[in-house]
C-alpha positions as YAML, in Angstrom:
chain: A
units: angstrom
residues:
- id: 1
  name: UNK
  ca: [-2.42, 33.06, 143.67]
- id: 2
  name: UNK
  ca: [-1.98, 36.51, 143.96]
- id: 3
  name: UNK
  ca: [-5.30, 36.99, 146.54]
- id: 4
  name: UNK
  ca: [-3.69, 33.92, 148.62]
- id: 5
  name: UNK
  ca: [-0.41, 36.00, 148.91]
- id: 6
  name: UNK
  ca: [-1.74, 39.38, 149.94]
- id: 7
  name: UNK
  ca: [-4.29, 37.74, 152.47]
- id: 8
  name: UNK
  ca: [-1.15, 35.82, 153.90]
- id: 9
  name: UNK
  ca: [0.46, 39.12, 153.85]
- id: 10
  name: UNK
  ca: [-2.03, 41.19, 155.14]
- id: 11
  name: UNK
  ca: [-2.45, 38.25, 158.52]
- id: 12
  name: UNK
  ca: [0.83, 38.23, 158.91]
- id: 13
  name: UNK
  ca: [1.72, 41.78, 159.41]
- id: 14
  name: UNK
  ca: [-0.89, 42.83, 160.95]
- id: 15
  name: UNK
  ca: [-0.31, 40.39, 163.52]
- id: 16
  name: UNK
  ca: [3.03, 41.05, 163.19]
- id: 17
  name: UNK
  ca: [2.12, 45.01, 164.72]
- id: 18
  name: UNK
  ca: [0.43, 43.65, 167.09]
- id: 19
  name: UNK
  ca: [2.93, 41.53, 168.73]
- id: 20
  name: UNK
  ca: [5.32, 44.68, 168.45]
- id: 21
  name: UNK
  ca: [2.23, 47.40, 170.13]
- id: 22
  name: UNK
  ca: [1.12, 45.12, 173.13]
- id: 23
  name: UNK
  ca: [3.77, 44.89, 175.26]
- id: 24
  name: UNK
  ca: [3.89, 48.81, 174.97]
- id: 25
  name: UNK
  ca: [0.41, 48.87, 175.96]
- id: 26
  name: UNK
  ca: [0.59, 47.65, 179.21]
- id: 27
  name: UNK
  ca: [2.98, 50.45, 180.79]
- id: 28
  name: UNK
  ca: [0.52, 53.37, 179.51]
- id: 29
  name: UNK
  ca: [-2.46, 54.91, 180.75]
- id: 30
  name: UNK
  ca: [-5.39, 56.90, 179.70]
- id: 31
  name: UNK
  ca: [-6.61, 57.99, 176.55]
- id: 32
  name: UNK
  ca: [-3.17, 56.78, 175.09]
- id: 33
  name: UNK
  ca: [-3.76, 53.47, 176.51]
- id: 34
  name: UNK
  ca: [-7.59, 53.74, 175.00]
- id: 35
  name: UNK
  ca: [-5.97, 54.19, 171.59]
- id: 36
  name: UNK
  ca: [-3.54, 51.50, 171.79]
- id: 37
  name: UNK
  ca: [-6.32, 49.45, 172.15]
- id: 38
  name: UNK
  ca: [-8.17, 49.87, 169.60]
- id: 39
  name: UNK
  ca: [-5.18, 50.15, 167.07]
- id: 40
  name: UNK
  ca: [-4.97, 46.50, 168.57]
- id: 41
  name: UNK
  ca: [-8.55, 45.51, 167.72]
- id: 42
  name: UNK
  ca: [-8.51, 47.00, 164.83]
- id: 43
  name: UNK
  ca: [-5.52, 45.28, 163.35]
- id: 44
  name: UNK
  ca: [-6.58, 41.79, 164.84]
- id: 45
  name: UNK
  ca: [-9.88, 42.41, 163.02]
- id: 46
  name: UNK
  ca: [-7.24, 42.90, 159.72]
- id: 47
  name: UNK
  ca: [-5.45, 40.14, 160.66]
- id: 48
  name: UNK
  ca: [-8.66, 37.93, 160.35]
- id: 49
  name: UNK
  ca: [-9.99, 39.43, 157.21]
- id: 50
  name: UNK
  ca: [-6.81, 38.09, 155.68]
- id: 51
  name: UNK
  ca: [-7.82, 34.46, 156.49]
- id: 52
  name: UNK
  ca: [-10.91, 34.92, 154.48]
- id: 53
  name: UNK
  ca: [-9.49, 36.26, 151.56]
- id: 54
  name: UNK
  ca: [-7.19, 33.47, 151.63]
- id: 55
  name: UNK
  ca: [-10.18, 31.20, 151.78]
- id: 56
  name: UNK
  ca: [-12.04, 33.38, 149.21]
- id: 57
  name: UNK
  ca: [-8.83, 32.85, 146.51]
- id: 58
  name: UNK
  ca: [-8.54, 29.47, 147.37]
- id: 59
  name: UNK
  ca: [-12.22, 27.84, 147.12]
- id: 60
  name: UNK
  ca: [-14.19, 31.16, 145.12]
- id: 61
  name: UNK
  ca: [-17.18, 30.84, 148.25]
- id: 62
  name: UNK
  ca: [-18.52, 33.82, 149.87]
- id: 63
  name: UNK
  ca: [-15.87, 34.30, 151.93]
- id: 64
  name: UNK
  ca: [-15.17, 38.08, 150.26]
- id: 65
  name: UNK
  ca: [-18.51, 39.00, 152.17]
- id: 66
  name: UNK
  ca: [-16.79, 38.56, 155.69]
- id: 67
  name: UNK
  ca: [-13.67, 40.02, 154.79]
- id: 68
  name: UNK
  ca: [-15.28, 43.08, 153.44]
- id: 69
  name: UNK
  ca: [-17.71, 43.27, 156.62]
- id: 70
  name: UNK
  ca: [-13.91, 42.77, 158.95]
- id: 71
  name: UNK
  ca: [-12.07, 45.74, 156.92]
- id: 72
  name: UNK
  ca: [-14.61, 48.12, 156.91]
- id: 73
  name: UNK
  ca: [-15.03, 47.44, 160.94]
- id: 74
  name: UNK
  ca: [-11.33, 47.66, 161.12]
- id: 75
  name: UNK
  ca: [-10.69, 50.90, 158.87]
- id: 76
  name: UNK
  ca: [-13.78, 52.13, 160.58]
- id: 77
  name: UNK
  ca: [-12.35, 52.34, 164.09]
- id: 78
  name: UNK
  ca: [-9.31, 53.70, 163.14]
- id: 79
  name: UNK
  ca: [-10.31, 56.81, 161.20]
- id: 80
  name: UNK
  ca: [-13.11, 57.71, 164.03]
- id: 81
  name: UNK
  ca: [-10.26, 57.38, 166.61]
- id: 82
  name: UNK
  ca: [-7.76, 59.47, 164.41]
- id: 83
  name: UNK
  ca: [-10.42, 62.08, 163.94]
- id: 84
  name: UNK
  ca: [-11.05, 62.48, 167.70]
- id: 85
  name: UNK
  ca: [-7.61, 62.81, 168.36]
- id: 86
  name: UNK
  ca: [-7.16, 65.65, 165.83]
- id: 87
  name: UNK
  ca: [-9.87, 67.54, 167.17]
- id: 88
  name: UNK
  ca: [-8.87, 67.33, 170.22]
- id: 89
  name: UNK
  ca: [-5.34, 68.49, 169.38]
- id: 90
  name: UNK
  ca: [-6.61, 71.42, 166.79]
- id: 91
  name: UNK
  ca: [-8.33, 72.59, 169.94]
- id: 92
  name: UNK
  ca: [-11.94, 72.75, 167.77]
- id: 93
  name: UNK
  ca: [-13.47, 70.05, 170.31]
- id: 94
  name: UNK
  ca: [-12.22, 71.80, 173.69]
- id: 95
  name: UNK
  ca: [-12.03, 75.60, 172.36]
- id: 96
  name: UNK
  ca: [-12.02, 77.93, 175.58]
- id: 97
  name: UNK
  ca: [-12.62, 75.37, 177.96]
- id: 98
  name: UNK
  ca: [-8.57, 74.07, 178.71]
- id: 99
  name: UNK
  ca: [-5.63, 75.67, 178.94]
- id: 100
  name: UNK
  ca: [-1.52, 75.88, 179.82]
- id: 101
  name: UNK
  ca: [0.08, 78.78, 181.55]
- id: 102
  name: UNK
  ca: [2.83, 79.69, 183.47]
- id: 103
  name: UNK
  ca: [2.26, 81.87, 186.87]
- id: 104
  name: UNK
  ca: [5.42, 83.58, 188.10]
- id: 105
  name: UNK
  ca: [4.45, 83.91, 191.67]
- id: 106
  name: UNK
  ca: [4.72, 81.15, 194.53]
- id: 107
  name: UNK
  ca: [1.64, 83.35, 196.66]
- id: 108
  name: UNK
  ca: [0.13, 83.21, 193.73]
- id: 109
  name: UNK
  ca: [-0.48, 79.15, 193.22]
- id: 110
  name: UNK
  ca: [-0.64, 78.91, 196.50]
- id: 111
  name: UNK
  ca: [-4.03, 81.25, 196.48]
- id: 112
  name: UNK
  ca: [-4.91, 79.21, 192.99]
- id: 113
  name: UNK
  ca: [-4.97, 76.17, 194.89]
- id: 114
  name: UNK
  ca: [-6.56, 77.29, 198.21]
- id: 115
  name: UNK
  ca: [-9.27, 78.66, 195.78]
- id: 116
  name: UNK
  ca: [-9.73, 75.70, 193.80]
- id: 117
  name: UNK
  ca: [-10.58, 73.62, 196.29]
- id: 118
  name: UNK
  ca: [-13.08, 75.78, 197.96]
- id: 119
  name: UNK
  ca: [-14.60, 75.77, 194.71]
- id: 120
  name: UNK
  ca: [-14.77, 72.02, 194.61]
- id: 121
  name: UNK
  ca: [-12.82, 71.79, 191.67]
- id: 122
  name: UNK
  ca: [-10.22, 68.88, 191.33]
- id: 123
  name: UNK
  ca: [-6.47, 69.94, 191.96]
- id: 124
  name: UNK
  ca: [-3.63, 67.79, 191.36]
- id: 125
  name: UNK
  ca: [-0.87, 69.52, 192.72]
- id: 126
  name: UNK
  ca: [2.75, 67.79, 191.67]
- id: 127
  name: UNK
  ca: [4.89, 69.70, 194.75]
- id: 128
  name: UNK
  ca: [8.14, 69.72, 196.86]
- id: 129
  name: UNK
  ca: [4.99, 70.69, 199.79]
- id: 130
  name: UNK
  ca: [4.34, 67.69, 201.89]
- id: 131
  name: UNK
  ca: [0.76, 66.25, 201.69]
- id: 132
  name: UNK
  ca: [-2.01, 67.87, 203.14]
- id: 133
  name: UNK
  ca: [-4.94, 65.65, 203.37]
- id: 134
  name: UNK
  ca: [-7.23, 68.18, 204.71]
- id: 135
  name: UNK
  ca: [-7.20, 69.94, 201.41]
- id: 136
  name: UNK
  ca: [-10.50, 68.77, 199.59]
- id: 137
  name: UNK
  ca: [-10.09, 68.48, 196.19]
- id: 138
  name: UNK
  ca: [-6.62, 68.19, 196.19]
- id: 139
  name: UNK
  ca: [-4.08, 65.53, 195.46]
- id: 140
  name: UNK
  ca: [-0.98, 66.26, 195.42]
- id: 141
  name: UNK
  ca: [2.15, 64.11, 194.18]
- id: 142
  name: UNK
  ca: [4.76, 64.81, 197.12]
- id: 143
  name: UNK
  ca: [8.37, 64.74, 194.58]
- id: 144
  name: UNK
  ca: [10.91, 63.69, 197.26]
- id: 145
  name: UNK
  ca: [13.63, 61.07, 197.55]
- id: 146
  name: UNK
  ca: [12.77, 59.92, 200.55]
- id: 147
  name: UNK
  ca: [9.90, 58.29, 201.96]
- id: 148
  name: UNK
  ca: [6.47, 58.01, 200.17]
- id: 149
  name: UNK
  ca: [7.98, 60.89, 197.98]
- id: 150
  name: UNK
  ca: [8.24, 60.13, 193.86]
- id: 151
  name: UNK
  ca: [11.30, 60.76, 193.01]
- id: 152
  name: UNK
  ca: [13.18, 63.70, 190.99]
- id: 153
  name: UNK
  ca: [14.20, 61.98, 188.20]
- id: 154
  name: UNK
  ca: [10.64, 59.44, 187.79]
- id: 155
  name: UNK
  ca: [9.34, 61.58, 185.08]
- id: 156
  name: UNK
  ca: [7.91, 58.82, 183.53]
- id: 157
  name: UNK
  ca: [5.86, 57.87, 186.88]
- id: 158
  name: UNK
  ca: [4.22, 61.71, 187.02]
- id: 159
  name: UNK
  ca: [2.74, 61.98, 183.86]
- id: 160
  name: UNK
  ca: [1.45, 58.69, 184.34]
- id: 161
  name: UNK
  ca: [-0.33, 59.90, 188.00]
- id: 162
  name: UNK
  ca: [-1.14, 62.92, 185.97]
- id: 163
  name: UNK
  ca: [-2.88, 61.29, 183.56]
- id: 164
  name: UNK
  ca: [-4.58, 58.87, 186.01]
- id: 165
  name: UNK
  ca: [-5.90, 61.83, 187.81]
- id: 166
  name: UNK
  ca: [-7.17, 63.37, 183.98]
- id: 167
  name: UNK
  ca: [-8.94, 60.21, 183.31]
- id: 168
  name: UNK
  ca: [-10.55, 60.56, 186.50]
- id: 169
  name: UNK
  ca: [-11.77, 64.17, 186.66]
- id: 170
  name: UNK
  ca: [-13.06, 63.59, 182.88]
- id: 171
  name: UNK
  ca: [-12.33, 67.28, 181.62]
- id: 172
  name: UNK
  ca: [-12.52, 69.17, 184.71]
- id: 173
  name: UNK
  ca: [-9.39, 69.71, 187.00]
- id: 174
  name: UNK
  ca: [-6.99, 71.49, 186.99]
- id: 175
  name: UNK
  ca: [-2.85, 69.98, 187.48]
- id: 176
  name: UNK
  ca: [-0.01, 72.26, 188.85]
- id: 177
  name: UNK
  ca: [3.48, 71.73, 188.92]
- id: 178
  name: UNK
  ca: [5.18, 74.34, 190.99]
- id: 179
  name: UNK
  ca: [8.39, 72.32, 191.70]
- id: 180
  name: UNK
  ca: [10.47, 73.07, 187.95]
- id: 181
  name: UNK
  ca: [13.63, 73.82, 190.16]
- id: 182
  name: UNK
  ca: [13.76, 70.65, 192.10]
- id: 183
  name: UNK
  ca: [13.10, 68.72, 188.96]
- id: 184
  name: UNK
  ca: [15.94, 70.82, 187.01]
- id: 185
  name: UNK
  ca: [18.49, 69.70, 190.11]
- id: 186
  name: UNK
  ca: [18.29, 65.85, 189.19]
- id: 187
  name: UNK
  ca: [17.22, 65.75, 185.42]
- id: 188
  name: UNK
  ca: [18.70, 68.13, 182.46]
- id: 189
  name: UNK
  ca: [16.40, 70.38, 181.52]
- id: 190
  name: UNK
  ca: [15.31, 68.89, 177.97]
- id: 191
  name: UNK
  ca: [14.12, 65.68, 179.78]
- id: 192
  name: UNK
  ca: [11.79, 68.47, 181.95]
- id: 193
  name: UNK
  ca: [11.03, 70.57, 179.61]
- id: 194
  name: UNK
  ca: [10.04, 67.36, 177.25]
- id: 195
  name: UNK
  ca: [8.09, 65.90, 180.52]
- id: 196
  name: UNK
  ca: [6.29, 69.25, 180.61]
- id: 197
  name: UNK
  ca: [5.02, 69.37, 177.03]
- id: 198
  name: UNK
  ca: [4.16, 65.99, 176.88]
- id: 199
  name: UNK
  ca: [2.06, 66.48, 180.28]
- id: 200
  name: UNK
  ca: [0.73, 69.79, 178.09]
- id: 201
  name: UNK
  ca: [-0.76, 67.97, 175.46]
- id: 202
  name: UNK
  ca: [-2.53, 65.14, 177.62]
- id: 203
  name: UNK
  ca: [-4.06, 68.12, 179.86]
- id: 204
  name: UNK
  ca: [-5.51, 69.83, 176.55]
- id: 205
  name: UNK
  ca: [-6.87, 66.89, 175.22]
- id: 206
  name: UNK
  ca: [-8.78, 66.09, 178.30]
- id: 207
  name: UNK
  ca: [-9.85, 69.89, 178.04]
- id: 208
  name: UNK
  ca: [-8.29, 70.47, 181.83]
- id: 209
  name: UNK
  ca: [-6.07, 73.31, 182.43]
- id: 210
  name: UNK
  ca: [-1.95, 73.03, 183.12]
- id: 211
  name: UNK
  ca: [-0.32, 75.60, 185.15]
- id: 212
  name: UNK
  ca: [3.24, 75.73, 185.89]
- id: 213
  name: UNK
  ca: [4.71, 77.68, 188.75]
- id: 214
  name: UNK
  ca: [7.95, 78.99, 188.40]
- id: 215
  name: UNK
  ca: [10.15, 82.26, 186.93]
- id: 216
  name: UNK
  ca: [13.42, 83.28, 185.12]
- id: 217
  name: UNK
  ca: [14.90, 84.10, 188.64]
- id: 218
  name: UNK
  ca: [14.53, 80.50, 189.78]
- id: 219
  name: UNK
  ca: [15.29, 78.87, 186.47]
- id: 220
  name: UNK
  ca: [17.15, 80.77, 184.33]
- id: 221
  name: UNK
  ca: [16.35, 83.55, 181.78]
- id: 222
  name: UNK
  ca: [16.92, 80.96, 179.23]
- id: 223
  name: UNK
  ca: [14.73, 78.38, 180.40]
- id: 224
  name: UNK
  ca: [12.20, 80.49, 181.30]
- id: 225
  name: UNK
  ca: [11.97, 81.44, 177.74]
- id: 226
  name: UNK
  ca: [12.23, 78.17, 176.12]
- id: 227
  name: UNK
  ca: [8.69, 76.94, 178.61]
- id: 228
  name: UNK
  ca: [7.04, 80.68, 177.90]
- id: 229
  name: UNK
  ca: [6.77, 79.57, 174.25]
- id: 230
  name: UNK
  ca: [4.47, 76.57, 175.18]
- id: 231
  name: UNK
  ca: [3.13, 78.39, 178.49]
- id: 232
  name: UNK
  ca: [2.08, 81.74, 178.15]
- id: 233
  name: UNK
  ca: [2.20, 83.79, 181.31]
- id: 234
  name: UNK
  ca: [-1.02, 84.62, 182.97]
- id: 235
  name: UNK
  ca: [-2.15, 86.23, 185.87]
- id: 236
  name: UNK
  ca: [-3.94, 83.97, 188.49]
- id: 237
  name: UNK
  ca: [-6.86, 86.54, 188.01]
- id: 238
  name: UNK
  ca: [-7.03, 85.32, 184.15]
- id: 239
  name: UNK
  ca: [-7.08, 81.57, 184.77]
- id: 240
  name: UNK
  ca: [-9.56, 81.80, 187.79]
- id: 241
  name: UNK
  ca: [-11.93, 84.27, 185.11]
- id: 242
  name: UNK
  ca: [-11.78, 80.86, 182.91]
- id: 243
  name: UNK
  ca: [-12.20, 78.61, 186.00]
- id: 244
  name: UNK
  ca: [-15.10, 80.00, 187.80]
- id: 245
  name: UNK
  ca: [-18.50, 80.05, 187.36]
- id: 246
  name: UNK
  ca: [-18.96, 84.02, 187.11]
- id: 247
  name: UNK
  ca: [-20.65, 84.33, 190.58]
- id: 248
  name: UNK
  ca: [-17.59, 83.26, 192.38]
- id: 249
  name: UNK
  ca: [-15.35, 86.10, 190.43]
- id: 250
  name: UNK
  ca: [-15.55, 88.20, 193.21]
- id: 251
  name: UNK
  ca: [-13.76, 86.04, 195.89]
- id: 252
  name: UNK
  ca: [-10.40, 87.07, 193.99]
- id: 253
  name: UNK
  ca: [-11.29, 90.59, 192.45]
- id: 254
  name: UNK
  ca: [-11.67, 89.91, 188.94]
- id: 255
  name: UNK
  ca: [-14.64, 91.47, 187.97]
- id: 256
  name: UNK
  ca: [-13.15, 94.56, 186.59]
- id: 257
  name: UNK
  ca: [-10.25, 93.13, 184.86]
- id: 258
  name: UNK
  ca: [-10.81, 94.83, 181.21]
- id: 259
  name: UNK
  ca: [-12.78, 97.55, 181.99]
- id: 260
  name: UNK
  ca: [-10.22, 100.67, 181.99]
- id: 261
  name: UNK
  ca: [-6.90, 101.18, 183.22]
- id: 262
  name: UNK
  ca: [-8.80, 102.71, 186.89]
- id: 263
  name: UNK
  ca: [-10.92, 99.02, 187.09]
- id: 264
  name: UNK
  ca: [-7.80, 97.16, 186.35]
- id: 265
  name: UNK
  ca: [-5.96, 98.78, 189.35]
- id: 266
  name: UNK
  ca: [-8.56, 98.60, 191.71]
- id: 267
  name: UNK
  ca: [-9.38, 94.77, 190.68]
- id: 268
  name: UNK
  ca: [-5.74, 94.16, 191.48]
- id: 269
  name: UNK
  ca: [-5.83, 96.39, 194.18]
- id: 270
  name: UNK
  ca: [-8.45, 94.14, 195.98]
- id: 271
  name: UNK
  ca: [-6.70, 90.78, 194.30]
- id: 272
  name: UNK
  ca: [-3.94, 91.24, 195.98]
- id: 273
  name: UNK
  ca: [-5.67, 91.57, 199.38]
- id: 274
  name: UNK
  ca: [-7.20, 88.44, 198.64]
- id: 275
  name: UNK
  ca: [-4.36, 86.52, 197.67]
- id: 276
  name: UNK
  ca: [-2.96, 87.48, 201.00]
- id: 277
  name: UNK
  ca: [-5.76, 86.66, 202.90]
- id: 278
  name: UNK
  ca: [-5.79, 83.46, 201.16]
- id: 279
  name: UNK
  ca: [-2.61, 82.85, 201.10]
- id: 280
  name: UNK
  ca: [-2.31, 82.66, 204.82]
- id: 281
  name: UNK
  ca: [-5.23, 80.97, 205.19]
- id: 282
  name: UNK
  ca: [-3.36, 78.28, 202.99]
- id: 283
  name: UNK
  ca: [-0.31, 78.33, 205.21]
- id: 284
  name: UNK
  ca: [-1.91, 77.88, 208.24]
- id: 285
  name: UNK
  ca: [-3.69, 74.71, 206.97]
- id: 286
  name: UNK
  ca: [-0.48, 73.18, 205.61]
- id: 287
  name: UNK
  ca: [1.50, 73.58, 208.30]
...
């Protein structure tokens, strides 16, 4: 009796989940939407093993062998899903290859981008900058209103592009949002701010980098301080270092960053010519 009620139980609930988790699973994307799945599978496969240890308490067959074969499969998938998750998260699986930062100045991601995409690597740049589509490499999310824009307050639409375009670059781009302000006009700033760590943690897991365009003067001191503690400032010298192969370091100057306080200024020195070269030679091609 007691193996008929916890195999009814076990069906049940399970089943039970998984009425609850698949509606949910058809508005995400990604590696969340991966997951869901297998939770899915996983607790169908648990739903089934019930039915044969109903059928082992009620007629004493073999029907344990099946179950045991269906929970194992079950538990199985789960843990190796779990574990690859916290890896990913702990940063173990991904160490020094993604990161989150904050740059302060607009020339700045403007040169990160134009950069980027001479480089060939994949830019997804969320902006208040109308499309360019003679950037290679880069797609950008045009946040507007009006027109083919996506609006202000559709948080919930840009992570999901931004995790499209993760899925798609498979560990190697690179996503910028350098329209916080904008966003901060139509939504309180928890709902950003939330947005923004959320978006953090899919970028990390896909071991692409996050960088975040903005400053205290356009923000708010307080703000400003409240994203530094998830997004520690960097200099676009720094997150081009991790970017680039090390031949390309030169294009922006970096090669002396670190090696005394005289290399420092002179690699700035010569970074900041470069950013302004590029910088224009951004403009002009956005315009």
């Amino acid at each position: 009796m007691i193996g008929v009620v916890s195999g009814i139980i076990v069906t049940l609930l399970s089943l039970a989940i998984v009425m609850y988790v698949f509606p949910l699973e058809r508005g995400l994307v990604g590696e969340i939407k991966r997951f869901t799945r297998i939770v899915i599978v996983s607790l169908l496969l648990l739903a089934l093993s019930g039915v044969f240890i109903v059928l082992e308490a009620m007629y004493h067959g073999n029907y344990w062998m099946p179950a045991a074969v269906l929970i194992m499969t079950s538990y199985l998938l789960l843990v190796s899903e779990a574990v690859k998750y916290i890896i990913a998260f702990s940063g173990k699986e991904r160490r020094g290859t993604g990161g989150a930062y904050i740059i302060r100045k607009d020339e700045d991601v403007e040169f990160l981008v134009h950069t980027l995409s001479d480089s060939g690597i994949p830019v997804l740049l969320i902006t208040r900058k109308r499309p360019d589509s003679t950037r290679r490499g880069v797609q950008v999310i045009w946040v507007s209103r009006v027109g083919d824009g996506v609006s202000p307050t559709d948080l919930h639409r840009l992570l999901n592009e931004a995790i499209k375009f993760l899925s798609g670059v498979k560990g190697k781009g690179v996503v910028i949002v350098d329209c916080v302000e904008f966003l901060l006009l139509y939504n309180e700033f928890k709902a950003v701010a939330k947005f923004l760590f959320t978006l953090k943690d899919h970028v990390l897991m896909s071991g692409s980098f996050l960088i975040i365009g903005t400053s205290p003067e356009v923000i708010g001191e307080r703000e400003f301080n409240v994203l530094r503690e998830e997004f520690p400032e960097a200099s676009v010298e720094k997150v081009l270092s991790r970017l680039l192969p090390q031949g390309l370091f030169g294009i922006v100057g970096v090669q002396n960053v670190g090696g005394g306080e005289g290399g420092e200024e002179k690699s700035q020195g010569s970074s900041r010519d470069s950013k302004g070269e590029g910088s224009a030679r951004w403009q002009e091609k956005t315009d």
